[in-house]
mmCIF file of C-alpha atoms in Angstrom:
data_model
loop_
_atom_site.group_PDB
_atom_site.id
_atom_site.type_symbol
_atom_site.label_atom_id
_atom_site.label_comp_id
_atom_site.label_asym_id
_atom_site.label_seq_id
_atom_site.Cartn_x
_atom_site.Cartn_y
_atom_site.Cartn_z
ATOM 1 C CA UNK A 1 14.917 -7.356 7.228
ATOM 2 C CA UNK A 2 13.126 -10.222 8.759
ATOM 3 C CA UNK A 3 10.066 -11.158 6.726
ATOM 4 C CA UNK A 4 6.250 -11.983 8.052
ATOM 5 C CA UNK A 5 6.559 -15.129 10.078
ATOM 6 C CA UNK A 6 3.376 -17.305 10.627
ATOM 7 C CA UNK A 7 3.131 -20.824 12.439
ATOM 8 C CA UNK A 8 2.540 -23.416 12.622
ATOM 9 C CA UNK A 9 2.836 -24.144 8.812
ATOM 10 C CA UNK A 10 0.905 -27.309 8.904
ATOM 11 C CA UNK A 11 -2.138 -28.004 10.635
ATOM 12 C CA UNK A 12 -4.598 -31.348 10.609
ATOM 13 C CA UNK A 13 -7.642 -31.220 12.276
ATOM 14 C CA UNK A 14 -10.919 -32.838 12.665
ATOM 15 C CA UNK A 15 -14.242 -31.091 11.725
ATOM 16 C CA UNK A 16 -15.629 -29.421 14.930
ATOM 17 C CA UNK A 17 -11.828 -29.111 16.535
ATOM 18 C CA UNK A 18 -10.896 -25.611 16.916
ATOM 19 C CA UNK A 19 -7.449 -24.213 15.936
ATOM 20 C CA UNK A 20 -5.079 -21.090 16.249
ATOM 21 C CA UNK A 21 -2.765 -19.536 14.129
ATOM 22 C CA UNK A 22 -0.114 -16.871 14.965
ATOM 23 C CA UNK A 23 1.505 -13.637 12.850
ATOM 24 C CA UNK A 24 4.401 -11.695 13.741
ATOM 25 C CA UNK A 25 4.360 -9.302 10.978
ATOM 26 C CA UNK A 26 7.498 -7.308 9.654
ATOM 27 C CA UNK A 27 8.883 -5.229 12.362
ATOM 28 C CA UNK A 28 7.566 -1.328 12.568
ATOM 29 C CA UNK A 29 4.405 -2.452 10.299
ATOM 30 C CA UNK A 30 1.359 -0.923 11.161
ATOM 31 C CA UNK A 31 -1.732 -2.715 9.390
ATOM 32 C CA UNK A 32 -1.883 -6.540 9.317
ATOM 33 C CA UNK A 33 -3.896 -8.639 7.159
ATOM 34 C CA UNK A 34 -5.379 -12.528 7.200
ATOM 35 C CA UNK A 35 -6.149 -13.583 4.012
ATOM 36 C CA UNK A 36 -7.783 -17.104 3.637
ATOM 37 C CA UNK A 37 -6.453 -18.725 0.001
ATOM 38 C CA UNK A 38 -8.685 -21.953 -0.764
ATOM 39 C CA UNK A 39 -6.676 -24.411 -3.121
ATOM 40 C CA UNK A 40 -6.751 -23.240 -7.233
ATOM 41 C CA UNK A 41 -8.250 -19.615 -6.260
ATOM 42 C CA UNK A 42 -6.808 -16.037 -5.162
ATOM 43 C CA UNK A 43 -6.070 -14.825 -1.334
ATOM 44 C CA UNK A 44 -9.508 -14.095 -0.154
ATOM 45 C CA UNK A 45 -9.362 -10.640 2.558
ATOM 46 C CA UNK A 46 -10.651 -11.959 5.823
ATOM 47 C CA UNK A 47 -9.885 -9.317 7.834
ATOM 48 C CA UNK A 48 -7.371 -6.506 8.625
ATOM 49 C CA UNK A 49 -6.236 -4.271 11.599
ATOM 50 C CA UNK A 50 -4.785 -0.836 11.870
ATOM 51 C CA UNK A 51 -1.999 -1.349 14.619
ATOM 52 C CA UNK A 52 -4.484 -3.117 17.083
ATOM 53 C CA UNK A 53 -8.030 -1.868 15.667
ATOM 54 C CA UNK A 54 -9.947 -3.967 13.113
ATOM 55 C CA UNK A 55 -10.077 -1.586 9.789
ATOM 56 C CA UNK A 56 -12.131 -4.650 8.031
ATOM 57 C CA UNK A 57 -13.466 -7.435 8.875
ATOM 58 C CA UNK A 58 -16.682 -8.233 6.323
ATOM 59 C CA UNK A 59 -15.681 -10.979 4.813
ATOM 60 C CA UNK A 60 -14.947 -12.741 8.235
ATOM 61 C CA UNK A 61 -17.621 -15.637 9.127
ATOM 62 C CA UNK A 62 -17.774 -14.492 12.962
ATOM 63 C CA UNK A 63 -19.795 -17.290 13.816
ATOM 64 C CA UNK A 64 -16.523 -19.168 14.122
ATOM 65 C CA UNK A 65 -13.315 -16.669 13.381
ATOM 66 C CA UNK A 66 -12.173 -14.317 15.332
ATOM 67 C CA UNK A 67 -8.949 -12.632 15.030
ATOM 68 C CA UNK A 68 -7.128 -10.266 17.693
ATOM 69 C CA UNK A 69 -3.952 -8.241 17.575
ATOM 70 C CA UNK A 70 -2.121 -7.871 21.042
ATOM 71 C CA UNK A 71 -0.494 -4.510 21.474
ATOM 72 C CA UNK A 72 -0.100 -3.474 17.817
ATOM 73 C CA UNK A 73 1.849 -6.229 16.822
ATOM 74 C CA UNK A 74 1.324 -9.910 16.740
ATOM 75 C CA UNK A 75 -1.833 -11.556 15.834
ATOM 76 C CA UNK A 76 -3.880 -14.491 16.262
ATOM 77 C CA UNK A 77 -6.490 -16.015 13.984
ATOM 78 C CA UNK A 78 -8.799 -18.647 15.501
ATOM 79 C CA UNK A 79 -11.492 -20.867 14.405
ATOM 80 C CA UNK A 80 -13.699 -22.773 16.578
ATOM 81 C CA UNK A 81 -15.352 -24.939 15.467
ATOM 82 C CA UNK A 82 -13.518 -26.084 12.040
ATOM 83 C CA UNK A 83 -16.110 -27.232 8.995
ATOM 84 C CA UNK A 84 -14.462 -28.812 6.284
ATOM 85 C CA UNK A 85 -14.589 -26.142 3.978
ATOM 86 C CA UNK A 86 -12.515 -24.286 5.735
ATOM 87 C CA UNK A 87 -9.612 -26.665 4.450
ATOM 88 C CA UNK A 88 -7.133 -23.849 2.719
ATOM 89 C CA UNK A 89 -3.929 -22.129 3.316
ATOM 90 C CA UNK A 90 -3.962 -18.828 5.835
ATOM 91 C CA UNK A 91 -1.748 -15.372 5.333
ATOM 92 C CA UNK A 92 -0.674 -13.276 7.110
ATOM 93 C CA UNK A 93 0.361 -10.093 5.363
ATOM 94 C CA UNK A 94 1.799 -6.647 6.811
ATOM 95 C CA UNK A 95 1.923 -3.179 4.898
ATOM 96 C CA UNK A 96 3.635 -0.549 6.185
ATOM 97 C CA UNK A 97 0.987 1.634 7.068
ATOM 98 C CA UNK A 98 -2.883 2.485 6.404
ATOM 99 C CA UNK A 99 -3.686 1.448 3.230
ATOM 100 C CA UNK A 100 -0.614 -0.937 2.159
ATOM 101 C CA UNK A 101 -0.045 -0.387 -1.183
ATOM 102 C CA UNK A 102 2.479 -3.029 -0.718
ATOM 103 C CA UNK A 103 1.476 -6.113 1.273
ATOM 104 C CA UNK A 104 4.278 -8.266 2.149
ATOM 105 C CA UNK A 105 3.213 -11.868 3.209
ATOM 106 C CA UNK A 106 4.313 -14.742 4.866
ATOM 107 C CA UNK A 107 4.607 -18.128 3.883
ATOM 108 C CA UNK A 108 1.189 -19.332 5.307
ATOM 109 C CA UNK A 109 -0.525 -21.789 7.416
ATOM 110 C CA UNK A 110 -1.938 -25.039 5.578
ATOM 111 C CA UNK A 111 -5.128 -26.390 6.985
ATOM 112 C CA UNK A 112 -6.370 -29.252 6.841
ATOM 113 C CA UNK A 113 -9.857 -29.962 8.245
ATOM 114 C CA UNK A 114 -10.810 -33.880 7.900
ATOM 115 C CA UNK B 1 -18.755 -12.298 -6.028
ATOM 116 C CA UNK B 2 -15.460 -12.701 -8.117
ATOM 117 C CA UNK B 3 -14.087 -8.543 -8.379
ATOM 118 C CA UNK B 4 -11.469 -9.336 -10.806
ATOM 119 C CA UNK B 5 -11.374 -11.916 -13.456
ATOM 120 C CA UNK B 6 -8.566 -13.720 -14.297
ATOM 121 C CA UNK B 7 -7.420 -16.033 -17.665
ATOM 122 C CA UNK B 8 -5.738 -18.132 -18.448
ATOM 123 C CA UNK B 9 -5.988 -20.754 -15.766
ATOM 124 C CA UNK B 10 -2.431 -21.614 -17.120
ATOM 125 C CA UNK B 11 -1.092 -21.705 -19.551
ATOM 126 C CA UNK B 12 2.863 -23.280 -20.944
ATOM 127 C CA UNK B 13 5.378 -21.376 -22.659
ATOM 128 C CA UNK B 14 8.527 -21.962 -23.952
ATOM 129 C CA UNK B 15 12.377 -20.323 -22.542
ATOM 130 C CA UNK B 16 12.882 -17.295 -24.375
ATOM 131 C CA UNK B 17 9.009 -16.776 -25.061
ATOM 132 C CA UNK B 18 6.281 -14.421 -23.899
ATOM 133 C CA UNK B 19 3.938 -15.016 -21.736
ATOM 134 C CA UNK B 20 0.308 -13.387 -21.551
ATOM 135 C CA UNK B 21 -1.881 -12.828 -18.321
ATOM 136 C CA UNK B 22 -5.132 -11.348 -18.673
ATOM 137 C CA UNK B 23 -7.564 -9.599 -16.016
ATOM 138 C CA UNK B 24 -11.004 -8.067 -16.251
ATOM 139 C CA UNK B 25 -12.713 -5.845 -13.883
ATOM 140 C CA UNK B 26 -16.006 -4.574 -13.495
ATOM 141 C CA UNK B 27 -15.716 -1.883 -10.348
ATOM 142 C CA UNK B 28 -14.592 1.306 -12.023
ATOM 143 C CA UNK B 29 -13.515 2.801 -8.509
ATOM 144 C CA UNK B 30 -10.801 0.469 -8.728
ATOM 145 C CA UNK B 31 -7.698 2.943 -8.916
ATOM 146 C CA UNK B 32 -4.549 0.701 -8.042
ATOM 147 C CA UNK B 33 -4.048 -2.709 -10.008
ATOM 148 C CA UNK B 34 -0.966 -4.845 -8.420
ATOM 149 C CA UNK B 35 0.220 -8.385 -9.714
ATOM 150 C CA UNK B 36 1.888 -10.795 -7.332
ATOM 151 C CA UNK B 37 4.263 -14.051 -8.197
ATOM 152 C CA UNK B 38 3.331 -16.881 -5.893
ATOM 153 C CA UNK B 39 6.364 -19.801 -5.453
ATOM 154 C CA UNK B 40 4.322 -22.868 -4.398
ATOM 155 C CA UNK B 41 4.848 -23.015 -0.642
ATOM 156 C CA UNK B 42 5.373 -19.305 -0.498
ATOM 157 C CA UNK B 43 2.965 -16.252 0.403
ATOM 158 C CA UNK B 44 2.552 -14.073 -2.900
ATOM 159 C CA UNK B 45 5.240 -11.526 -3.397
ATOM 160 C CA UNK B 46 4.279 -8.112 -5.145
ATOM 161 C CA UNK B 47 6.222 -8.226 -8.429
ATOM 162 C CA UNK B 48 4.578 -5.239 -10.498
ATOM 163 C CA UNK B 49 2.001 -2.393 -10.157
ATOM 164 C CA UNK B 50 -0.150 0.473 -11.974
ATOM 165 C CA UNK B 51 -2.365 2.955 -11.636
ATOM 166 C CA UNK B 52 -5.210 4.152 -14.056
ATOM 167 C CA UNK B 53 -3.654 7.265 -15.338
ATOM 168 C CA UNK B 54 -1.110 5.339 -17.447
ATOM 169 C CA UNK B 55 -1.487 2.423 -19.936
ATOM 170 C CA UNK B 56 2.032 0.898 -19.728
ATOM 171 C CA UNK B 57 4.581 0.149 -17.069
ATOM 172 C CA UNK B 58 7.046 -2.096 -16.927
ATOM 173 C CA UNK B 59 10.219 -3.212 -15.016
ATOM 174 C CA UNK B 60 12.843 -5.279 -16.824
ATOM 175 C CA UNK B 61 11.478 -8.590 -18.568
ATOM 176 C CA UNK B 62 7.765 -7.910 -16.873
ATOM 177 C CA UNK B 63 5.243 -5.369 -17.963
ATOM 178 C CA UNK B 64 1.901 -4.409 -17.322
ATOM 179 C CA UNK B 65 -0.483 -2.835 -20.227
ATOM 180 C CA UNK B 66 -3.446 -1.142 -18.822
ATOM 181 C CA UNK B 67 -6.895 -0.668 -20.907
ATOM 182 C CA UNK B 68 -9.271 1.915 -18.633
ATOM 183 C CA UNK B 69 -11.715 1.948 -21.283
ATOM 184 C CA UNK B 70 -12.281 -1.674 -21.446
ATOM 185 C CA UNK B 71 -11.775 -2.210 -17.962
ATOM 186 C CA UNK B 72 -8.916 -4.388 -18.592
ATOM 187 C CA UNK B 73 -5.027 -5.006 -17.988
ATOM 188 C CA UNK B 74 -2.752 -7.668 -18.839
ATOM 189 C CA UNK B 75 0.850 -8.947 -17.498
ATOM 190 C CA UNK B 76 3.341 -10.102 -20.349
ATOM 191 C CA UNK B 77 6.658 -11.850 -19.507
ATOM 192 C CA UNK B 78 8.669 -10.914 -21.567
ATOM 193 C CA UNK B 79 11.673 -13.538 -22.784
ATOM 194 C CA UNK B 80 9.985 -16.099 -20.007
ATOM 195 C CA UNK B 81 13.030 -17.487 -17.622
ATOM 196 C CA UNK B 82 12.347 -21.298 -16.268
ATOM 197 C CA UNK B 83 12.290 -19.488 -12.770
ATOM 198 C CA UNK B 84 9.428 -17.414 -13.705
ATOM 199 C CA UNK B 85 7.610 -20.918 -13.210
ATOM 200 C CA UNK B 86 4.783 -19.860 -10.180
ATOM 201 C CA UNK B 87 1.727 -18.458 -9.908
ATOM 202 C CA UNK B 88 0.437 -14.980 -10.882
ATOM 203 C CA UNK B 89 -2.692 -13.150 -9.436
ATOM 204 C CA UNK B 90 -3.364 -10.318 -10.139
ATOM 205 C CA UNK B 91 -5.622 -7.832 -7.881
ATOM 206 C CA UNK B 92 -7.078 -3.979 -7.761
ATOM 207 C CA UNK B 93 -8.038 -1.742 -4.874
ATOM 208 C CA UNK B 94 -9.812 1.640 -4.295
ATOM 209 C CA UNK B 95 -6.675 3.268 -3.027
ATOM 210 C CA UNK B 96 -4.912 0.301 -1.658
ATOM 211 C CA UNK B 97 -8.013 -0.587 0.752
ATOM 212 C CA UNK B 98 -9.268 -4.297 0.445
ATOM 213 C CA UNK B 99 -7.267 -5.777 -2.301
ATOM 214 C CA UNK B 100 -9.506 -8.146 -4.641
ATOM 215 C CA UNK B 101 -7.630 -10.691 -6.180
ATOM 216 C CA UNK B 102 -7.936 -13.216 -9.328
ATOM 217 C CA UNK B 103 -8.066 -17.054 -9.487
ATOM 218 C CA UNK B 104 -4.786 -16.872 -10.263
ATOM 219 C CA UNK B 105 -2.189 -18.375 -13.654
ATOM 220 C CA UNK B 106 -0.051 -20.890 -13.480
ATOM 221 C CA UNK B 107 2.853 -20.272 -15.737
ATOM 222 C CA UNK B 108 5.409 -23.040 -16.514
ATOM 223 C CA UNK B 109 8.146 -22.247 -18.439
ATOM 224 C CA UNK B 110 9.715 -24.954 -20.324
ATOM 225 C CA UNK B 111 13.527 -24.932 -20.970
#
């Protein structure tokens, strides 16, 4: 079973750029999940959708994320415009359905924000 | 604010040892306590998981001891592998919604 693929893995930007990042989560998995994991602390829930409805998004700074989820499946997370503090790594996770005891995750997105 | 509470920040242990994560918690909704193993470069993996109605699980070398009175539960490693080496968080949930994690632990196991 293919696992929760993200891209890119790297990313450098300036402060003020904006940038995207892209999920395909595990095939047949209905709720996806952005986490936001800021070096030396714990995977920090940004938001999370229910096929392609947002379950959860409280803890996302909408000023400058946003996050969609085309047809039930993929997802994007974009921030425009980057602040330095959002320098961290992003996951993507995908449970199986609504809640997800089990969260599998990708391998992230490193961001760098100069 | 920080949900769960995790110590130590890392901590060394020798092959064939134990190893001791500890987690605090203050919301007592919390009902489903998961830890995850983090490879550096890697997305955490879930490696173990309890609920509240039991104190002890465990599967193979890792098990979790739960302490619902004190609002606590710990992950020990037991006889500590050099490829245990990675990162531990570990989390809780009101039934599996909005998973709150720890600062994580650092485990290196020396061989």
């Amino acid at each position: 079973e293919a696992g929760v693929a993200q891209s890119p893995r790297y990313k450098i930007i300036e402060k003020r750029q904006s940038v995207a990042f892209w999920c395909n989560p595990i095939s047949g998995h209905a709720t996806l999940y952005w986490y936001q994991q800021i070096l030396g602390q714990g995977p920090k829930l940004l938001i999370q959708f229910q096929n392609n409805g947002v379950v959860d998004d409280s803890q996302l700074p909408k000023d400058r994320f946003s996050a969609e989820r085309l047809k039930g499946v993929d997802s994007t997370l974009k921030i425009q415009p980057a602040k330095l503090e959002d320098s961290a790594v992003y996951l993507c996770a995908s449970s199986l359905d609504f809640p997800g005891y089990e969260q599998y995750f990708g391998p992230g997105t490193r961001l760098t924000v100069t | 604010q920080q949900q769960v509470k995790q110590s130590p920040q890392s901590l060394i242990v020798q092959k064939g040892g134990i190893s001791i994560i500890n987690c605090a918690y203050e919301n007592t909704a919390f009902d489903y306590f998961p830890w995850y193993q983090q490879f550096p470069g890697k997305g955490p993996a879930l490696l173990i998981a309890i609920r509240p109605d039991v104190s002890e699980k465990k599967e193979g070398r890792f098990t979790i001891s739960f302490n619902k009175s004190a609002k606590q539960f710990s992950l020990h490693i037991m006889d500590s592998q050099p490829g245990d080496s990675a990162t531990y968080f570990c989390a809780a949930s009101i039934g599996g919604y909005k998973l709150s994690f720890g600062a994580g632990t650092t485990v290196t196991v020396r061989a």
